[in-house]
Tab-separated table of C-alpha atoms in Angstrom:
chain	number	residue	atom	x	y	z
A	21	UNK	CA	31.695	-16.301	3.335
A	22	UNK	CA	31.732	-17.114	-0.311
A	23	UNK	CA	29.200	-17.178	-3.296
A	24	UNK	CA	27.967	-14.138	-4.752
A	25	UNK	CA	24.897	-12.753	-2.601
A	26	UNK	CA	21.988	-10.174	-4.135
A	27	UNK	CA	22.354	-6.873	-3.895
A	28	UNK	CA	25.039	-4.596	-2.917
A	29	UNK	CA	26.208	-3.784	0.202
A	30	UNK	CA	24.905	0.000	0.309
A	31	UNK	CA	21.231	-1.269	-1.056
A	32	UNK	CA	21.531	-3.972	1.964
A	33	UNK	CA	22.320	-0.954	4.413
A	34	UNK	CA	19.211	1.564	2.828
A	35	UNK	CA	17.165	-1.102	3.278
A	36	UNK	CA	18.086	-2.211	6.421
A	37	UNK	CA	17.721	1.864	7.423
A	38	UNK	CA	13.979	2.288	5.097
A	39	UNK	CA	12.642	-1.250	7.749
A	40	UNK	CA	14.150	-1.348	10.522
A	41	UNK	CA	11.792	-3.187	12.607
A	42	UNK	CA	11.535	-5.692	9.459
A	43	UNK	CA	15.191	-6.352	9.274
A	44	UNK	CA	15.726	-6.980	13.347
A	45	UNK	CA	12.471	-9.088	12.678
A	46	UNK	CA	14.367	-11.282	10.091
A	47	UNK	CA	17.367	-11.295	11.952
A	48	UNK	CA	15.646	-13.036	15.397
A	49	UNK	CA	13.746	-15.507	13.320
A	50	UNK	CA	16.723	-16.545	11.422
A	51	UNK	CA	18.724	-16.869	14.304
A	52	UNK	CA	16.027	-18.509	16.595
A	53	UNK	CA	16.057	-21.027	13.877
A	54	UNK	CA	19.752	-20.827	13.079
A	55	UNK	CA	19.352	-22.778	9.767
A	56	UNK	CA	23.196	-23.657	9.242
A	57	UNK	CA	23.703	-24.142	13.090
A	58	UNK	CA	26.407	-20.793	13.613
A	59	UNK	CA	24.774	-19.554	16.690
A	60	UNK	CA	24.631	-22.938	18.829
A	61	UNK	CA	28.276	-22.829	18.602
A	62	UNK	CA	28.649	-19.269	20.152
A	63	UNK	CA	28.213	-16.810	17.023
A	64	UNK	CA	27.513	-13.433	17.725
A	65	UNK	CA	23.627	-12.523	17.396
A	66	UNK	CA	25.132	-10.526	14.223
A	67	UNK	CA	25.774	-13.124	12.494
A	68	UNK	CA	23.297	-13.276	10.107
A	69	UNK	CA	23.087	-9.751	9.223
A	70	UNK	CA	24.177	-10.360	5.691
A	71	UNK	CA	21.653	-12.995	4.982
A	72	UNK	CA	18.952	-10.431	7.116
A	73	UNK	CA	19.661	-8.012	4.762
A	74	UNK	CA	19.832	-9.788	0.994
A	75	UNK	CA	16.491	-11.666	2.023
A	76	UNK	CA	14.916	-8.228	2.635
A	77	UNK	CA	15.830	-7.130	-0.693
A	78	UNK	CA	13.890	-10.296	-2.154
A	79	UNK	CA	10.676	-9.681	-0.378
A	80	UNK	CA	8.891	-8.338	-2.756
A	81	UNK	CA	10.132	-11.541	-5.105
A	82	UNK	CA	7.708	-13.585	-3.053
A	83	UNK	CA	4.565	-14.145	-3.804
A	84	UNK	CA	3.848	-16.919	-0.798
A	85	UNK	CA	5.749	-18.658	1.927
A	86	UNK	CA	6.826	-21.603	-0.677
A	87	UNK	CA	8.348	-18.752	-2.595
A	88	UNK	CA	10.281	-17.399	0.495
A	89	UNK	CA	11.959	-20.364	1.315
A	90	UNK	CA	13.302	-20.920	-2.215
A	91	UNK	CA	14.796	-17.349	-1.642
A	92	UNK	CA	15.998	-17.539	1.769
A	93	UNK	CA	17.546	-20.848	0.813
A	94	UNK	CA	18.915	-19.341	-2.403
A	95	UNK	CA	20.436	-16.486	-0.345
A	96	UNK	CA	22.348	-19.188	1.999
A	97	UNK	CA	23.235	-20.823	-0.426
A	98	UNK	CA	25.030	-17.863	-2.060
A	99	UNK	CA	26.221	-16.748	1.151
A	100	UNK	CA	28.021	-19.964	2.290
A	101	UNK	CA	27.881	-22.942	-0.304
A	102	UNK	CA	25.095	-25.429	-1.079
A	103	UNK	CA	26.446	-28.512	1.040
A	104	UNK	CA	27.214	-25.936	4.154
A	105	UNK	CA	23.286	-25.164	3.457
A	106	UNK	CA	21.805	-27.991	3.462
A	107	UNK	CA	18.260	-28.761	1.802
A	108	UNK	CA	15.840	-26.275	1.146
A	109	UNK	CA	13.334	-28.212	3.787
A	110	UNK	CA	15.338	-26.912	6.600
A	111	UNK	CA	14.689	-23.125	5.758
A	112	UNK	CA	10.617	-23.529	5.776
A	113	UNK	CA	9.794	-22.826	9.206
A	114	UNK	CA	11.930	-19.954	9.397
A	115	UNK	CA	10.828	-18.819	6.091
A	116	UNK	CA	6.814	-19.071	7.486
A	117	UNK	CA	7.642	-16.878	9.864
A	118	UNK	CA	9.164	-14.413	8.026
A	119	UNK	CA	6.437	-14.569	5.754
A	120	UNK	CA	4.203	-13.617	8.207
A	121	UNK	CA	6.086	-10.625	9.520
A	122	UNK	CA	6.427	-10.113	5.738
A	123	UNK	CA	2.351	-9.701	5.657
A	124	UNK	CA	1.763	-8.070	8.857
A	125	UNK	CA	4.441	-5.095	7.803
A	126	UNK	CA	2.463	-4.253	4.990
A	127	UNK	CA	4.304	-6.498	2.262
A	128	UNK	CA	5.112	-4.273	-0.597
A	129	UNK	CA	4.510	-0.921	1.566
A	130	UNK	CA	7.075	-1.948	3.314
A	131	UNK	CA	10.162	-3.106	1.747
């Protein structure tokens, strides 16, 4: 993986701990979606964890679903490059849902 991704790795794994349920949330939806196209070719359903975890640090950056998807495509693009990416369009579906898990969990109460 390259780039430089928010957060460290032991604020990743407290939060990750703190929201459980949040964190598996983020994880299905972003592999359901798969945004960069890792799991269609036979990644492990871990495979995401990293980008799981740096967009639940971020949560409480967004202030709507537009906002999320500039995050969660800022975090994949610091995870794996801009070009391996792709355009910030492809991350708004995933990022709606996550917004909406995001709302449901009791936003700020809960990450």
């Amino acid at each position: 993986m390259m780039g430089g991704p928010k957060g460290t790795r032991a604020e990743r794994h407290r939060l990750k701990q703190a929201h459980p349920q949040l964190f598996r949330d983020i994880l299905e939806i972003l592999n359901r979606h798969d945004p960069i196209g890792l799991v269609g070719i036979g990644a492990p359903d871990d495979e995401y964890e990293p980008e799981a975890g740096t967009i639940l640090a971020r949560l409480d950056e967004a202030r709507s679903a537009g906002e999320l998807e500039r995050i969660v495509h800022e975090e994949f693009v610091s995870w794996f490059s801009e070009e391996i990416a792709g355009p910030r369009s492809r991350y708004e579906e995933a990022a709606r849902e996550v917004w909406g898990v995001w709302e449901t969990s009791g936003r700020n109460a809960d990450a």
